[in-house]
Amino acid sequence: IGFAMVQHVVLRLEGNDDNDSTQAPSQSTTMQLSRLLARCTHFETLSCWSITPVNAACLGRALYLQPSLPRLRVLALTNAGLGVEGLRQLLPCLMLFPALEKLLLDGNALGNRGVQALAWCLRGGGSGRDGWEGKGEEGYAHPHTPVPCQRLKVLSLASNGIGAMGARELALLLAGVGHGAAAGSSILSGCLSPFSAHPPPYNTMQKQQQTSWHPHACALLESLCLDGNVLGPTGTVHLARAFRSGACAWLQQLHLRNNDVRGEGLRELLSAFAAGACPRLAVLSLESNMFGTAGARLLAHALTSGACAELLVLNLNFTFIGEHGTRALAEAFGRGACRRIQKLYLKSACLRRAGTLDHLLAATTATVGGGGGMEGGRGERGGERREAVLVL
């Protein structure tokens, strides 16, 4: 059928020796893979499975032999077994994808150091072909290298063991802090990014964005998935402060399932939303963050204050908000919060009284049905809705 017609390429890279992760990639394998990719001139999606650091280096060099990959929009490396070393082998290739919109790195055990490496590269600190042409690892710091992934819309880093330190690096990346600056040490040498040692305070983010704005990797981000990490209250605070600074103004989906989002972290996040952060947010998932009744009351207060006015889906499964938390949400919806809500997930809400559920049903029905006419493209007319709001 001709390789030029291929749009989706899926690679499964099997290692010659799984016990030897230091073995250099075969030059012939690299060239063969490069020639294959060169013939697929129109492919838009690249997915990879079973990548060891050796195979990642092989793939990275094969991609680097391409003059450009202007059509690639999706790079899917979900559960590929990358690890930090494998990620470092592929980071320089991001410069080759000017049209990249989706970067999926779920389940690769990247941890804080992997996020630091990714953030350092996306700031413009780790690119350039010189590193592959014999100048070694120190050749990656180029102050005038174009920043990769400026069209990125979806970033998924679920199940990577990212903690508070990694969340801070990610927050600085989202806010564009340090964008384009030359770094003193390369990510490929195993050193931490200089931005992690003494990162700028968050109160400088807004000032930087007001004085001079330059497009950066996450300026157009629409979906951020951090499910299954270990952000905790501290990591959530870092993200919240980045959002409050004006970062992610185009964000429509935020997934924070099972991240121990509670206490001060939840308070800062909801306060940022109430202050106008992420005004386009349509999907918010706080599933499996057991903040209980206290968190539900914070959420209800924020929604009543105008937070997340465009919200369509709110996932509170396994948050154990209880009777009082559910009633607080019902009162918020009854006062007009989230008028466009379509789905409210409340599995394991720990409700014992039917009256509480009835109260919430009445409040959400009034919210969804109000206004009359067609609203939000959901097929509602004259107070009728075609699907249930509550999912229990």
Short mmCIF file of C-alpha atoms in Angstrom, two decimals, residues 155-356:
data_model
loop_
_atom_site.label_atom_id
_atom_site.label_comp_id
_atom_site.label_asym_id
_atom_site.label_seq_id
_atom_site.Cartn_x
_atom_site.Cartn_y
_atom_site.Cartn_z
CA LEU A 155 0.17 16.16 28.83
CA SER A 156 -0.36 12.91 30.71
CA LEU A 157 1.99 11.82 33.50
CA ALA A 158 -0.22 9.41 35.44
CA SER A 159 1.25 6.71 37.69
CA ASN A 160 4.83 7.92 37.67
CA GLY A 161 5.51 8.34 41.39
CA ILE A 162 5.67 12.14 41.15
CA GLY A 163 5.88 13.82 44.54
CA ALA A 164 5.96 17.37 45.83
CA MET A 165 9.40 18.15 44.36
CA GLY A 166 8.34 16.98 40.91
CA ALA A 167 5.09 18.93 41.26
CA ARG A 168 7.08 22.10 41.88
CA GLU A 169 9.14 21.58 38.72
CA LEU A 170 5.96 20.92 36.79
CA ALA A 171 4.35 24.05 38.23
CA LEU A 172 7.28 26.19 37.11
CA LEU A 173 7.04 24.63 33.65
CA LEU A 174 3.30 25.31 33.42
CA ALA A 175 3.85 28.95 34.38
CA GLY A 176 6.65 29.39 31.85
CA VAL A 177 9.23 30.27 34.52
CA GLY A 178 12.76 29.77 33.25
CA HIS A 179 11.60 29.39 29.65
CA GLY A 180 14.46 29.62 27.19
CA ALA A 181 17.17 30.13 29.80
CA ALA A 182 20.53 28.46 29.33
CA ALA A 183 21.19 25.83 31.96
CA GLY A 184 24.48 25.16 33.61
CA SER A 185 24.30 21.37 33.55
CA SER A 186 22.77 18.86 31.19
CA ILE A 187 19.92 16.53 32.03
CA LEU A 188 21.86 13.81 30.29
CA SER A 189 24.63 13.99 32.88
CA GLY A 190 22.19 12.98 35.61
CA CYS A 191 22.28 16.35 37.38
CA LEU A 192 19.21 18.09 38.66
CA SER A 193 17.94 21.10 36.80
CA PRO A 194 19.32 24.37 38.18
CA PHE A 195 15.73 25.56 38.50
CA SER A 196 15.07 22.93 41.16
CA ALA A 197 17.94 24.10 43.35
CA HIS A 198 16.77 27.71 43.73
CA PRO A 199 13.49 28.10 41.82
CA PRO A 200 12.04 31.59 41.48
CA PRO A 201 9.35 32.43 44.03
CA TYR A 202 5.80 32.12 42.80
CA ASN A 203 5.11 35.81 43.27
CA THR A 204 7.46 36.53 40.37
CA MET A 205 5.45 34.44 37.88
CA GLN A 206 2.77 37.02 37.21
CA LYS A 207 5.35 39.80 36.88
CA GLN A 208 7.32 37.79 34.32
CA GLN A 209 4.22 37.08 32.26
CA GLN A 210 3.13 40.72 32.29
CA THR A 211 6.50 42.17 31.29
CA SER A 212 7.25 39.85 28.37
CA TRP A 213 5.28 36.86 27.17
CA HIS A 214 6.84 34.19 25.00
CA PRO A 215 5.14 30.98 23.86
CA HIS A 216 6.31 28.00 25.88
CA ALA A 217 5.61 24.29 25.87
CA CYS A 218 2.47 24.41 28.02
CA ALA A 219 1.01 27.78 27.06
CA LEU A 220 -1.87 26.14 25.14
CA LEU A 221 -2.37 23.11 27.41
CA GLU A 222 -5.97 21.84 27.47
CA SER A 223 -5.64 18.59 29.44
CA LEU A 224 -3.34 17.67 32.33
CA CYS A 225 -3.46 14.19 33.85
CA LEU A 226 -1.55 13.42 37.05
CA ASP A 227 -3.65 10.48 38.26
CA GLY A 228 -2.04 7.98 40.61
CA ASN A 229 0.94 10.03 41.77
CA VAL A 230 1.94 11.20 45.26
CA LEU A 231 1.59 14.97 45.04
CA GLY A 232 0.18 15.33 48.54
CA PRO A 233 -0.93 18.66 50.01
CA THR A 234 2.44 20.33 49.30
CA GLY A 235 2.56 19.29 45.64
CA THR A 236 -1.04 20.40 45.16
CA VAL A 237 -0.17 23.81 46.59
CA HIS A 238 2.59 24.19 43.98
CA LEU A 239 0.14 23.46 41.16
CA ALA A 240 -2.50 25.74 42.65
CA ARG A 241 -0.10 28.67 42.84
CA ALA A 242 0.93 28.13 39.24
CA PHE A 243 -2.73 28.19 38.18
CA ARG A 244 -3.33 31.32 40.23
CA SER A 245 -0.42 33.04 38.48
CA GLY A 246 -2.26 32.73 35.15
CA ALA A 247 -0.83 29.44 33.93
CA CYS A 248 -3.05 27.03 31.98
CA ALA A 249 -5.66 29.60 30.99
CA TRP A 250 -6.83 27.18 28.27
CA LEU A 251 -7.05 24.14 30.55
CA GLN A 252 -10.27 22.15 30.10
CA GLN A 253 -9.46 18.90 31.92
CA LEU A 254 -7.60 18.34 35.19
CA HIS A 255 -7.21 14.81 36.53
CA LEU A 256 -5.85 14.41 40.07
CA ARG A 257 -7.19 11.00 41.06
CA ASN A 258 -5.51 9.31 44.04
CA ASN A 259 -2.97 12.02 44.87
CA ASP A 260 -3.74 12.68 48.55
CA VAL A 261 -5.26 16.06 47.64
CA ARG A 262 -6.57 17.38 50.94
CA GLY A 263 -6.05 20.01 53.62
CA GLU A 264 -4.04 23.04 52.56
CA GLY A 265 -3.50 21.64 49.07
CA LEU A 266 -7.21 21.33 48.38
CA ARG A 267 -7.86 24.74 49.94
CA GLU A 268 -5.25 26.44 47.71
CA LEU A 269 -6.49 24.67 44.60
CA LEU A 270 -10.12 25.63 45.14
CA SER A 271 -9.14 29.16 46.13
CA ALA A 272 -7.25 29.53 42.85
CA PHE A 273 -10.31 28.39 40.90
CA ALA A 274 -12.53 30.78 42.84
CA ALA A 275 -10.11 33.60 41.98
CA GLY A 276 -10.58 32.91 38.26
CA ALA A 277 -7.81 30.42 37.50
CA CYS A 278 -8.47 27.96 34.66
CA PRO A 279 -11.75 29.62 33.58
CA ARG A 280 -12.40 27.04 30.84
CA LEU A 281 -12.17 24.01 33.13
CA ALA A 282 -14.87 21.50 32.11
CA VAL A 283 -13.68 18.24 33.70
CA LEU A 284 -12.31 18.01 37.24
CA SER A 285 -11.44 14.63 38.75
CA LEU A 286 -10.66 14.45 42.47
CA GLU A 287 -11.47 10.76 42.77
CA SER A 288 -9.90 8.71 45.59
CA ASN A 289 -8.67 11.75 47.49
CA MET A 290 -10.24 11.12 50.87
CA PHE A 291 -10.76 14.72 51.98
CA GLY A 292 -14.15 13.86 53.52
CA THR A 293 -16.74 16.30 54.79
CA ALA A 294 -14.27 19.14 55.40
CA GLY A 295 -13.06 19.00 51.80
CA ALA A 296 -16.61 18.83 50.48
CA ARG A 297 -17.48 22.00 52.38
CA LEU A 298 -14.44 23.75 50.92
CA LEU A 299 -15.51 22.61 47.46
CA ALA A 300 -19.09 23.77 47.98
CA HIS A 301 -17.91 27.19 49.17
CA ALA A 302 -15.60 27.57 46.16
CA LEU A 303 -18.35 26.57 43.70
CA THR A 304 -20.75 29.02 45.31
CA SER A 305 -18.08 31.72 44.94
CA GLY A 306 -18.01 31.18 41.18
CA ALA A 307 -15.23 28.61 40.81
CA CYS A 308 -15.42 26.25 37.83
CA ALA A 309 -18.47 27.93 36.33
CA GLU A 310 -18.05 26.00 33.05
CA LEU A 311 -17.75 22.60 34.73
CA LEU A 312 -19.45 19.71 32.94
CA VAL A 313 -18.02 16.71 34.83
CA LEU A 314 -17.09 16.56 38.52
CA ASN A 315 -15.70 13.26 39.81
CA LEU A 316 -15.85 12.84 43.60
CA ASN A 317 -15.84 9.04 43.71
CA PHE A 318 -14.35 7.56 46.90
CA THR A 319 -13.83 10.91 48.59
CA PHE A 320 -16.18 9.88 51.45
CA ILE A 321 -17.82 13.28 51.77
CA GLY A 322 -20.66 11.97 53.96
CA GLU A 323 -24.08 13.42 54.73
CA HIS A 324 -22.97 16.94 55.64
CA GLY A 325 -20.63 17.23 52.68
CA THR A 326 -23.33 16.09 50.28
CA ARG A 327 -25.80 18.59 51.71
CA ALA A 328 -23.20 21.36 51.35
CA LEU A 329 -22.82 20.46 47.66
CA ALA A 330 -26.59 20.35 47.23
CA GLU A 331 -26.88 23.85 48.66
CA ALA A 332 -24.14 25.08 46.31
CA PHE A 333 -25.91 23.66 43.27
CA GLY A 334 -29.20 25.02 44.53
CA ARG A 335 -27.67 28.50 44.60
CA GLY A 336 -26.71 28.24 40.94
CA ALA A 337 -23.18 26.83 41.04
CA CYS A 338 -22.01 24.94 37.96
CA ARG A 339 -25.15 25.49 35.91
CA ARG A 340 -23.79 23.42 33.02
CA ILE A 341 -22.98 20.31 35.07
CA GLN A 342 -23.69 17.07 33.21
CA LYS A 343 -22.14 14.37 35.40
CA LEU A 344 -21.53 14.25 39.14
CA TYR A 345 -19.78 11.07 40.31
CA LEU A 346 -20.39 10.24 43.98
CA LYS A 347 -19.56 6.57 44.49
CA SER A 348 -18.87 5.76 48.15
CA ALA A 349 -20.15 9.10 49.36
CA CYS A 350 -21.20 7.30 52.59
CA LEU A 351 -24.83 8.46 52.48
CA ARG A 352 -27.21 6.95 55.02
CA ARG A 353 -30.29 9.09 54.60
CA ALA A 354 -32.45 9.04 51.51
CA GLY A 355 -33.41 12.64 52.16
CA THR A 356 -29.83 13.79 51.54
#
